[in-house]
Coordinates of C-alpha atoms and ligand atoms in Angstrom, one line a residue:
X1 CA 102.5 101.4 78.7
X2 CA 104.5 102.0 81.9
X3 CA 103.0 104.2 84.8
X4 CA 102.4 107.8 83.7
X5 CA 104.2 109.0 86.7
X6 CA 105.2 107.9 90.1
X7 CA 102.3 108.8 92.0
X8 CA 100.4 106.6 90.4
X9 CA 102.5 103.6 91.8
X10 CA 102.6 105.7 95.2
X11 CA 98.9 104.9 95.3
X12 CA 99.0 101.3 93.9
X13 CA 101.7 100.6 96.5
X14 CA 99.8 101.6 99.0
X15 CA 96.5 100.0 98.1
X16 CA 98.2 96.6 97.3
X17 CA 100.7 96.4 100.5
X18 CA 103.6 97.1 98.2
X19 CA 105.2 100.0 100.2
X20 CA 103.5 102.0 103.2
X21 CA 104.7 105.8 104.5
X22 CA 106.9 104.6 107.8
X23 CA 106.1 105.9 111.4
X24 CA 102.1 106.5 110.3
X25 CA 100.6 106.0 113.8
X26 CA 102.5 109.2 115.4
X27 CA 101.9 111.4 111.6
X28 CA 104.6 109.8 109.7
X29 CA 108.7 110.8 109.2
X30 CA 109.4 112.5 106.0
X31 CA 110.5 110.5 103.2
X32 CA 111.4 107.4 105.0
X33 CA 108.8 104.1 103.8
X34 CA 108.3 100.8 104.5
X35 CA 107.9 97.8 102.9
X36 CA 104.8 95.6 102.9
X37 CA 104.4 92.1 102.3
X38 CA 104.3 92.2 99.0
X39 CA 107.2 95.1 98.7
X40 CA 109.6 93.0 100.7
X41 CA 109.3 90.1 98.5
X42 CA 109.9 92.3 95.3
X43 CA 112.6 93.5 97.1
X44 CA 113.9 90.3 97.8
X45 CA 113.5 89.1 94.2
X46 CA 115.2 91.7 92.7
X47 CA 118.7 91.3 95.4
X48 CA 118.3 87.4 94.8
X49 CA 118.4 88.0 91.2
X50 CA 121.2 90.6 90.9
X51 CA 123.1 88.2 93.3
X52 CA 122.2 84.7 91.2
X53 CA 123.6 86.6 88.6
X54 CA 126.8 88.4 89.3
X55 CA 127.8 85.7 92.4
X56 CA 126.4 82.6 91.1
X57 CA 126.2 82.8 87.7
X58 CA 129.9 84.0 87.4
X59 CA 132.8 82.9 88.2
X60 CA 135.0 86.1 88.7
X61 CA 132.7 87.5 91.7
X62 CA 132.2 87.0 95.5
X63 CA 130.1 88.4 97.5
X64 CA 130.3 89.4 101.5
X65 CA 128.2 91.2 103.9
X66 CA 130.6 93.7 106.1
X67 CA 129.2 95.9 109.1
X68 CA 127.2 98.9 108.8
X69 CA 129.1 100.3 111.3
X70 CA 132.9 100.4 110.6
X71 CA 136.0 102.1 112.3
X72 CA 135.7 105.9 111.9
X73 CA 138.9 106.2 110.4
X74 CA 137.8 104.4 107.4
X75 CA 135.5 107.5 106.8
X76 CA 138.5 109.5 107.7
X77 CA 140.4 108.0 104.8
X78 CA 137.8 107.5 102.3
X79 CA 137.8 111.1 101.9
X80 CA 134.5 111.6 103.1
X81 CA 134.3 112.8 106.7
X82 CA 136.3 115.7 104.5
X83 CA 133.9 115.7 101.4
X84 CA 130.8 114.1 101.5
X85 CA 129.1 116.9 102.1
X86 CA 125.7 119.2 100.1
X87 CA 126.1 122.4 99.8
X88 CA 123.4 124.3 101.7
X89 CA 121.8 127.3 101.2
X90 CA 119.3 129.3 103.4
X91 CA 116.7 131.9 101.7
X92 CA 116.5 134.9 104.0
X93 CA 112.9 135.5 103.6
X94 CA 111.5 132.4 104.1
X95 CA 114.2 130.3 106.6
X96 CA 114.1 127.9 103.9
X97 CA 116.8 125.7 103.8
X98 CA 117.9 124.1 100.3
X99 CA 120.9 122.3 98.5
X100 CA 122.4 124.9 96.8
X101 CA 123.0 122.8 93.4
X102 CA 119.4 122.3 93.1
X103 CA 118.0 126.1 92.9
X104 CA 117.1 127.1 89.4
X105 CA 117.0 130.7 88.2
X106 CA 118.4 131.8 91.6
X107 CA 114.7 131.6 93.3
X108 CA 113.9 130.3 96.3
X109 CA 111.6 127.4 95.5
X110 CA 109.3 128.4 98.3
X111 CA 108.7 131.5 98.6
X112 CA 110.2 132.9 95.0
X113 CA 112.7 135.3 96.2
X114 CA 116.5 135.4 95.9
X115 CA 117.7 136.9 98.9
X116 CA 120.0 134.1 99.8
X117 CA 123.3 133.2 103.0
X118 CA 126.3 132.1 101.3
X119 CA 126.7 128.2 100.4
X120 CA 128.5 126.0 103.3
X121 CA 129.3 122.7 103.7
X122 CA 127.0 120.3 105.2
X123 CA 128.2 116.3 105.9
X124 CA 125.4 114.1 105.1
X125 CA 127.1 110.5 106.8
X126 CA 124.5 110.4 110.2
X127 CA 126.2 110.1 113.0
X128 CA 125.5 107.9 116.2
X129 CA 127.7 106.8 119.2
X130 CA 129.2 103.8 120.4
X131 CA 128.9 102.6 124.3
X132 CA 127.5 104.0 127.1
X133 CA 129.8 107.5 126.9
X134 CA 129.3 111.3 127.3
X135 CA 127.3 113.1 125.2
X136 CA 130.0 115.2 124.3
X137 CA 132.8 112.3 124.4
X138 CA 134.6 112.3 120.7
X139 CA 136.0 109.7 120.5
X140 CA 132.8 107.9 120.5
X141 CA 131.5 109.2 117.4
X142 CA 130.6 106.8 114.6
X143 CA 129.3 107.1 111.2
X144 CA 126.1 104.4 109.9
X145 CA 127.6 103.5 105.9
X146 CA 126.7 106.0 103.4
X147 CA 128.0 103.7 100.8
X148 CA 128.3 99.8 101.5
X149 CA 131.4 100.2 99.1
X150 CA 134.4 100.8 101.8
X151 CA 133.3 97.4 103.8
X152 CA 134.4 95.7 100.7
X153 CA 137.7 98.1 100.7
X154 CA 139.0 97.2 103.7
X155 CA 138.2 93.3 103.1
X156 CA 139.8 92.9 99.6
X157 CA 142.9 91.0 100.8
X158 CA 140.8 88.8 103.6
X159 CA 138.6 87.7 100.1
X160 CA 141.5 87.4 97.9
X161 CA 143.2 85.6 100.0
X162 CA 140.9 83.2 101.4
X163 CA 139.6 82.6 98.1
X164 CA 143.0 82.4 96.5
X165 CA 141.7 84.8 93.5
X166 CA 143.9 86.2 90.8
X167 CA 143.1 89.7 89.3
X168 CA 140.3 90.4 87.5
X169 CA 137.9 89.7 90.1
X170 CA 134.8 91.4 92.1
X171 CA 133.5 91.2 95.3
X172 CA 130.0 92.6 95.6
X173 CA 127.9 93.1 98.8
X174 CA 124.5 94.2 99.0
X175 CA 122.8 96.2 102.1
X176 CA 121.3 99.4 103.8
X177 CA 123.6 102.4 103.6
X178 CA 122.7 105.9 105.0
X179 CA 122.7 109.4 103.9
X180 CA 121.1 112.6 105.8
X181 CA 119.7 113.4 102.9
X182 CA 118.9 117.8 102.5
X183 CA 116.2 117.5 100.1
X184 CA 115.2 113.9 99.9
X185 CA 112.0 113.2 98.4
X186 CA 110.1 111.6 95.4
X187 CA 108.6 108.3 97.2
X188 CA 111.8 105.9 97.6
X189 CA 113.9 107.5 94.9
X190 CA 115.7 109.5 97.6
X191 CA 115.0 108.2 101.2
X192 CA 117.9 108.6 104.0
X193 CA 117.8 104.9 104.5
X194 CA 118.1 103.0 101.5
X195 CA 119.8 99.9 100.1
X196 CA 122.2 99.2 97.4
X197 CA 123.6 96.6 95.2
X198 CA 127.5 97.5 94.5
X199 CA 130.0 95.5 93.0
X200 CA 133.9 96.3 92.6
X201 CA 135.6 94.9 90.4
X202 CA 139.4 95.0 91.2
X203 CA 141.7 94.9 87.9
X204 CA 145.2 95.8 86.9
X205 CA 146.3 99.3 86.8
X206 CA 147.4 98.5 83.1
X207 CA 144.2 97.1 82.2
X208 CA 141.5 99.1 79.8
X209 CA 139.8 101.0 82.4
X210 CA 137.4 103.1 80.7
X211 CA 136.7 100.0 78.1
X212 CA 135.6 98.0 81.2
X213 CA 133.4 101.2 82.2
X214 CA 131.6 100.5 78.9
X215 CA 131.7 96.8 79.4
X216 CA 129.9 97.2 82.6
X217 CA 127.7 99.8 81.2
X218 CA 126.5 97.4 78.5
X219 CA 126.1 94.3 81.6
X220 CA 123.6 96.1 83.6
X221 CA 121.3 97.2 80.4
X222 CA 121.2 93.7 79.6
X223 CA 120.4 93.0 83.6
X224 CA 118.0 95.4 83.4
X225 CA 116.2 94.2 80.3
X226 CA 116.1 90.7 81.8
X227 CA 113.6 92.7 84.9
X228 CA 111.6 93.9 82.3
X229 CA 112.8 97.5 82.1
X230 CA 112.6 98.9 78.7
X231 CA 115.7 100.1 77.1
X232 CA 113.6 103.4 76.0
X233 CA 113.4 104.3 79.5
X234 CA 116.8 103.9 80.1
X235 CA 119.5 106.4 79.6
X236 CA 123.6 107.3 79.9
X237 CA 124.9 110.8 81.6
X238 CA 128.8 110.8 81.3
X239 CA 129.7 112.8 84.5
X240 CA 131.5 115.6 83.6
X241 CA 134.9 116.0 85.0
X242 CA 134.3 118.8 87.0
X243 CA 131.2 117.1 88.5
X244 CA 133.2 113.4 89.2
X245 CA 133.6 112.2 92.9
X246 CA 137.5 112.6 94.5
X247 CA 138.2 109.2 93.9
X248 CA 136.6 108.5 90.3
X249 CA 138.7 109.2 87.1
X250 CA 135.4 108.4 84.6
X251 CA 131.8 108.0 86.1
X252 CA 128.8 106.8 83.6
X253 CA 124.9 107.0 85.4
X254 CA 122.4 105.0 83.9
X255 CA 119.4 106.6 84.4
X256 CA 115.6 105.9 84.0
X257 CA 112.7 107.8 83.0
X258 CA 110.9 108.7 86.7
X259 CA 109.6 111.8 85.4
X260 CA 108.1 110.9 82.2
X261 CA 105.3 113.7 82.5
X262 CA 107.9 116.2 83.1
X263 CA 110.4 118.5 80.8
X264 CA 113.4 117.0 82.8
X265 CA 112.3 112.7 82.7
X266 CA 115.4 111.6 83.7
X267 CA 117.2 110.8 87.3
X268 CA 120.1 108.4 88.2
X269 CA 119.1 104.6 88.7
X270 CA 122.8 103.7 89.0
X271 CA 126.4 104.9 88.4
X272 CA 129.6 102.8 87.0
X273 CA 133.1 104.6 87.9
X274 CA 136.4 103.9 87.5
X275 CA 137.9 104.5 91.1
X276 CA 141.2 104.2 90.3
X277 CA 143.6 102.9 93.1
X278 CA 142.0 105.3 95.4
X279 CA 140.5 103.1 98.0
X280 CA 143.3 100.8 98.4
X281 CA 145.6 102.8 98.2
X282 CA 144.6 105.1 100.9
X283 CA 143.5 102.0 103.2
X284 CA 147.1 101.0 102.7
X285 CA 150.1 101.7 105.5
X286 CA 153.4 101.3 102.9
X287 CA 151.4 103.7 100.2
X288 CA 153.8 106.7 100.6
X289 CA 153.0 110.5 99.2
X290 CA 155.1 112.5 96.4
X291 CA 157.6 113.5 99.5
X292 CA 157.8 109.6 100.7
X293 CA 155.4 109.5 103.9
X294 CA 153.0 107.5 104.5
X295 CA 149.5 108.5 103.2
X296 CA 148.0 106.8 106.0
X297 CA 149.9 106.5 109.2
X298 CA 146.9 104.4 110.7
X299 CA 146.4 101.8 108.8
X300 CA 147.9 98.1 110.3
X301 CA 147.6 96.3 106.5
X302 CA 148.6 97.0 103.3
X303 CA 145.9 96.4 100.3
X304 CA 148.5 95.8 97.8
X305 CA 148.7 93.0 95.3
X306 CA 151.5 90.5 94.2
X307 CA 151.1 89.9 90.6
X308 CA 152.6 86.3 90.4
X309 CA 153.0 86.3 86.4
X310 CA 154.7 90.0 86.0
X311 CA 156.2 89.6 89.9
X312 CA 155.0 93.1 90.5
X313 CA 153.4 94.8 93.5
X314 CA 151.0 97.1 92.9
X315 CA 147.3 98.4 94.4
X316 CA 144.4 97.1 91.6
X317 CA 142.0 99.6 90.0
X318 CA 138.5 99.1 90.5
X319 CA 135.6 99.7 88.4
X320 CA 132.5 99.9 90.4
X321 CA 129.1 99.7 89.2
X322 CA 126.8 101.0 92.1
X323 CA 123.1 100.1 92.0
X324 CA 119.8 101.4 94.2
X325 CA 117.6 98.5 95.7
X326 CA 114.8 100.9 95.7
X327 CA 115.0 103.0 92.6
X328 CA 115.6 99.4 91.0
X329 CA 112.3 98.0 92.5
X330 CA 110.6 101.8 91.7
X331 CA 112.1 101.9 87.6
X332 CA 110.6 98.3 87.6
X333 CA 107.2 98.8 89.1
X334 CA 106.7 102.1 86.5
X335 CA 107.4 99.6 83.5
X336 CA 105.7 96.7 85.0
X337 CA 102.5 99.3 85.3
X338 CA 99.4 98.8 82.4
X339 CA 96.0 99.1 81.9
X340 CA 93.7 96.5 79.8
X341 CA 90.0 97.2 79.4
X342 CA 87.8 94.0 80.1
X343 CA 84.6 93.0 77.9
X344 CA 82.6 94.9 80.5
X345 CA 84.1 98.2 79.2
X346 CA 85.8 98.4 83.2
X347 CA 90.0 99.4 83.3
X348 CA 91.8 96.9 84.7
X349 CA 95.5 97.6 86.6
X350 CA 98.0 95.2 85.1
X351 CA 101.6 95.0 86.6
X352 CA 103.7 93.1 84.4
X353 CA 106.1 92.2 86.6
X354 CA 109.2 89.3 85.3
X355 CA 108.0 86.5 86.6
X356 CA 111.2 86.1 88.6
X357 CA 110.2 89.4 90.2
X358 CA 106.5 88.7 91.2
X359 CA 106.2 88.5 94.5
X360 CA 103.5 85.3 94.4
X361 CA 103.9 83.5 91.5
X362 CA 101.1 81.5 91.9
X363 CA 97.1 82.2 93.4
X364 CA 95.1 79.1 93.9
X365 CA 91.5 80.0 93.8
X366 CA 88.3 78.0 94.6
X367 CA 85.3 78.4 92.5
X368 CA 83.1 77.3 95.2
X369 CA 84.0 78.6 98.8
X370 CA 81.3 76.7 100.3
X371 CA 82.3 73.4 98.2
X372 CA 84.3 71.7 101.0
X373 CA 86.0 69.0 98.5
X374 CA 86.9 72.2 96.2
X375 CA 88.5 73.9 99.3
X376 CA 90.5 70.9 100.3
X377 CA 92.1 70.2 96.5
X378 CA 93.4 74.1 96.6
X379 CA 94.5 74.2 99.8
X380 CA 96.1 71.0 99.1
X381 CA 97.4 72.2 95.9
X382 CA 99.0 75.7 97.1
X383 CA 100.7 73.2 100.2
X384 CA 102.7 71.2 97.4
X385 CA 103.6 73.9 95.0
X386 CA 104.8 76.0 97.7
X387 CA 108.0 74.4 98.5
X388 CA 109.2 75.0 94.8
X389 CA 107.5 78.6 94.0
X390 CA 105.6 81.0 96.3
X391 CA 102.0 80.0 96.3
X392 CA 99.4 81.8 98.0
X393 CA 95.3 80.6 98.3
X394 CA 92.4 82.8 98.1
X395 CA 89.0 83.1 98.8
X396 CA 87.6 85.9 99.6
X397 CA 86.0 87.1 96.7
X398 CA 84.0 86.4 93.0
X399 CA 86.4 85.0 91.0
X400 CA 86.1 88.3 89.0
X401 CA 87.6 90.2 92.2
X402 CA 90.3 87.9 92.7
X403 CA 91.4 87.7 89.2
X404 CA 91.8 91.5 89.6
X405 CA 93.5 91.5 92.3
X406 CA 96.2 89.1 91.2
X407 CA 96.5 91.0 87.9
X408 CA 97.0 94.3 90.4
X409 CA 100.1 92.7 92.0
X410 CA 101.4 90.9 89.0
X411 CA 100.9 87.6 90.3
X412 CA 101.9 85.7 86.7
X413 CA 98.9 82.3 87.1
X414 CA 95.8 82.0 88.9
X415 CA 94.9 78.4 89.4
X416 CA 91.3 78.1 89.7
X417 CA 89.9 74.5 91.0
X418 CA 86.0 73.7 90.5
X419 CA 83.6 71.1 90.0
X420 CA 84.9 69.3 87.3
X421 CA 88.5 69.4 88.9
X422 CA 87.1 67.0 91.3
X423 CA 86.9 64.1 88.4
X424 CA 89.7 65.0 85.6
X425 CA 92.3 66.2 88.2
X426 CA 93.1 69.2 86.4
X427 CA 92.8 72.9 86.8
X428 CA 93.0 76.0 84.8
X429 CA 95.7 78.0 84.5
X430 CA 95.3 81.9 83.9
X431 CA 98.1 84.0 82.4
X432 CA 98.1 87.2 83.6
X433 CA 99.2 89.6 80.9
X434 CA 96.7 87.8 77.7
X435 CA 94.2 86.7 80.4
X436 CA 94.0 83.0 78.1
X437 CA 93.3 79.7 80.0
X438 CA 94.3 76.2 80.1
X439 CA 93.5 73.4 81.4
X440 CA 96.2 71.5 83.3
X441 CA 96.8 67.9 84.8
X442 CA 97.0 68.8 88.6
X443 CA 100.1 66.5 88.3
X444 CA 101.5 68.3 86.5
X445 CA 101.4 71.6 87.5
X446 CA 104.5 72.6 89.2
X447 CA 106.5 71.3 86.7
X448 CA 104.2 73.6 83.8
X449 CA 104.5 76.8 86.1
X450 CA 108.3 76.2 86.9
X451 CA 108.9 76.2 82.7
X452 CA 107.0 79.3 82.5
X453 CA 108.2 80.9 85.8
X454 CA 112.1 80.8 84.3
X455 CA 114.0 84.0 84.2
X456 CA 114.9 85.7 80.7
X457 CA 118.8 84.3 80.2
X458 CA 121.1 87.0 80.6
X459 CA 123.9 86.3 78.4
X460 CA 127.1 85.5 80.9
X461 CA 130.6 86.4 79.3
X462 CA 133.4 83.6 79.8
X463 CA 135.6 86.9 80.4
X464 CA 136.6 90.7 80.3
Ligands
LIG1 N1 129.8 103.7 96.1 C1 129.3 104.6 95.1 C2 128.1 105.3 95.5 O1 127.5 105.1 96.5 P1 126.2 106.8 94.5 O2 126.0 107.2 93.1 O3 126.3 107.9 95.5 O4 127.5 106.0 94.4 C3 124.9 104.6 94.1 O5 125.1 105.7 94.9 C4 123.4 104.3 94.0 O6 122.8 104.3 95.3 C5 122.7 105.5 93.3 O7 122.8 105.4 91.9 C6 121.2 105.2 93.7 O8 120.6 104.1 93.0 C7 121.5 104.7 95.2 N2 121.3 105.9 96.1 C8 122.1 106.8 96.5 N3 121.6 107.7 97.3 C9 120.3 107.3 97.5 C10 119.2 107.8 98.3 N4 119.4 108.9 99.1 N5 118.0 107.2 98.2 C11 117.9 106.1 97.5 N6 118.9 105.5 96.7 C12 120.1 106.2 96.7

């Protein structure tokens, strides 16, 4: 049973230190959230685990960490200091100010009526300045990312060629990216800072492009199985042409069921395009137009590629799957999300979070606080599991309480140590999601919990 809708993890991520509205203390900033101590680790978890398994656990992918900041003119070339824009609408009875693609039935969501300004152009990449210059100085503008995507661009031939890579290959990066957002909204589905996972995968310009669309389609289903995301609540929108960015020839959106109490469930979770040779080629000072001049008189390199086998030059495709962190950790925490009713009659908050995902893996809980040789084993034992799983003690509570508690925030074992612990040297272990218990040899424990900790294979191709 995932979460009947997303306020209900809005209030369990508050409650359990998952995610807190940002900038409380001076009445908050709208839509922008941050991450608690347990949120960060989710977070964490789910960027180590997309990275284990597109840098690590292939062997076509690198990965790199550019600037946030780049060069202006990469925005100038990218296309989207000229398109990146909403659409923005006023209503002229109420001031309200809306994106004009999101109005249904021509009324103003606020105030009902219709009366509305004509649509313009709005550029959502924020702006700041670099240096200590005018207010008004130009040439000191700067954009923060809106998409990590271009810092991986303008490196392509600084990763090929350092790591001597032949085509097919990605490089994927992972990091904040920034979008002045008209309407954002929904908790962290649409937030004006927010992080993303994206990968581009540069192949031949013969290759089967909208095959390896699919291909890429069917990866990420499987990546998102292995988090525990059901395929039921995951879906496919082909973007229709008219609809497709400037540089994408075919764009596929896998999206998840947010909204499963309303008519319209679905929103985007992530989108796979086929950019074409777009962003090279437009990085790229020898790429000349249809009248032979240069597309892009600033440009110092050229992104092209020598194909040693056909001994052609030529600027590599790129299919690009494009995840969000946070509508990642959100789609997981709604499927994670049950309830269990205990022999007491009382409803008990479940999150079945992937073990790989939990953020503590492990509680170690005394059944005597005020047993000093029961407080020294658990302490003990949390200090030698910690170094190979995230181990946290705790006792402030019945053990009823704690349980809870761990079950809340999908901790996968609760040790418990009492009395007898003291003479067999063993503990019991507590699953989280059948609540069964067993009794383990305190030596060896971290080896059980590592076996049960491992993440659900995802299957790895040899190649595309
Ligand atoms: N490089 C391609 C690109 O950026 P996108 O569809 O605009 O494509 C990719 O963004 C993903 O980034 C989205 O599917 C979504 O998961 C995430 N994303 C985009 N805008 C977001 C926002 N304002 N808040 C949270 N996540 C966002």
């Amino acid at each position: 049973m995932p979460a009947p809708n997303i306020d209900t993890i809005v209030s369990l991520a508050k409650r359990r230190g998952f995610v807190f509205p940002s900038s409380e203390v001076y009445g908050g900033l709208g839509s922008a959230w941050d991450y608690g101590p347990l949120g960060v680790e989710l977070c964490n978890n789910v960027k180590q685990a997309w990275w284990r398994w597109l840098v690590y656990e292939r062997d076509d992918i690198e990965g790199i960490d550019s600037s946030i900041i780049l060069n202006r003119l990469v925005w100038k070339y990218s296309g989207h200091e000229a398109t990146f824009n909403d659409w923005l609408v006023d209503c002229r009875k109420c001031k309200g100010r809306f994106r004009a693609d999101k109005i249904v039935d021509n009324q103003c969501p606020a105030c009902g009526a219709s009366d509305w300004t004509d649509a313009r152009p709005f550029n959502t990449m924020l702006q700041t300045k670099l240096g200590a210059v005018a207010d008004d100085d130009p040439t000191a503008l700067a954009y923060l990312r809106p998409e990590t995507a271009q810092g991986i661009f303008i490196n392509f031939q600084n990763v090929q060629t350092t790591m001597r890579r032949k085509l097919p290959f990605g490089i994927a990066q992972v990091g904040k990216s920034f979008r002045n957002e008209v309407t954002p909204g929904n908790f962290i589905l649409r937030t004006r800072e927010f992080e993303q996972m994206e990968m581009e995968y540069f192949v031949s310009p013969t290759a089967e492009h909208s095959k390896l669309v699919d291909y890429w389609i069917e990866q990420y289903l499987e990546w998102f199985g292995s988090l525990g995301i059901s395929r039921d609540h995951l879906d496919l929108y082909e973007v229709p042409e008219a609809e497709l960015a400037h540089y994408s020839k075919r764009t596929v959106d896998i999206m998840y069921k947010y909204f499963p109490e309303r008519e319209k469930p679905w929103e985007e979770l992530m989108g796979i395009a086929w950019r074409t040779d777009f962003d090279l080629s437009t990085h790229s000072k020898n790429k000349l137009d249809e009248e032979g001049k240069r597309i892009n008189p600033d440009s110092t390199e050229d992104l092209s590629y020598f194909d040693e086998s056909t001994k052609q030059r030529f600027y590599p495709h790129v299919i690009e799957p494009a995840a969000g962190v946070n509508r990642t950790v959100l789609a997981v925490l709604m499927d994670a999300y049950s309830e269990k009713t205990n022999d007491k009659g009382e409803t008990r908050v479940i999150l079945k979070l992937s073990p790989q995902l939990a953020p503590i893996k492990a509680a170690i809980l005394p059944l005597a606080k005020n047993k000093p040789e029961i407080v020294g084993m658990a302490k003990a034992i949390k200090r030698s599991l910690q170094p190979v799983l995230r181990a946290v003690y705790d006792d402030t509570g019945g053990i009823g309480k704690l349980y809870a508690r761990q079950d809340e925030i999908g901790t996968p074992f609760c040790i418990t140590v009492d009395h007898q612990s003291l003479e067999d040297e063993a503990v019991t272990v507590r699953d989280r999601d059948t609540w069964e218990q067993e009794r383990i040899k305190v030596t060896d424990l971290a080896e059980h919990l590592q076996k049960r900790l491992k993440p659900y294979p995802v299957a790895t191709p040899d190649s595309v």
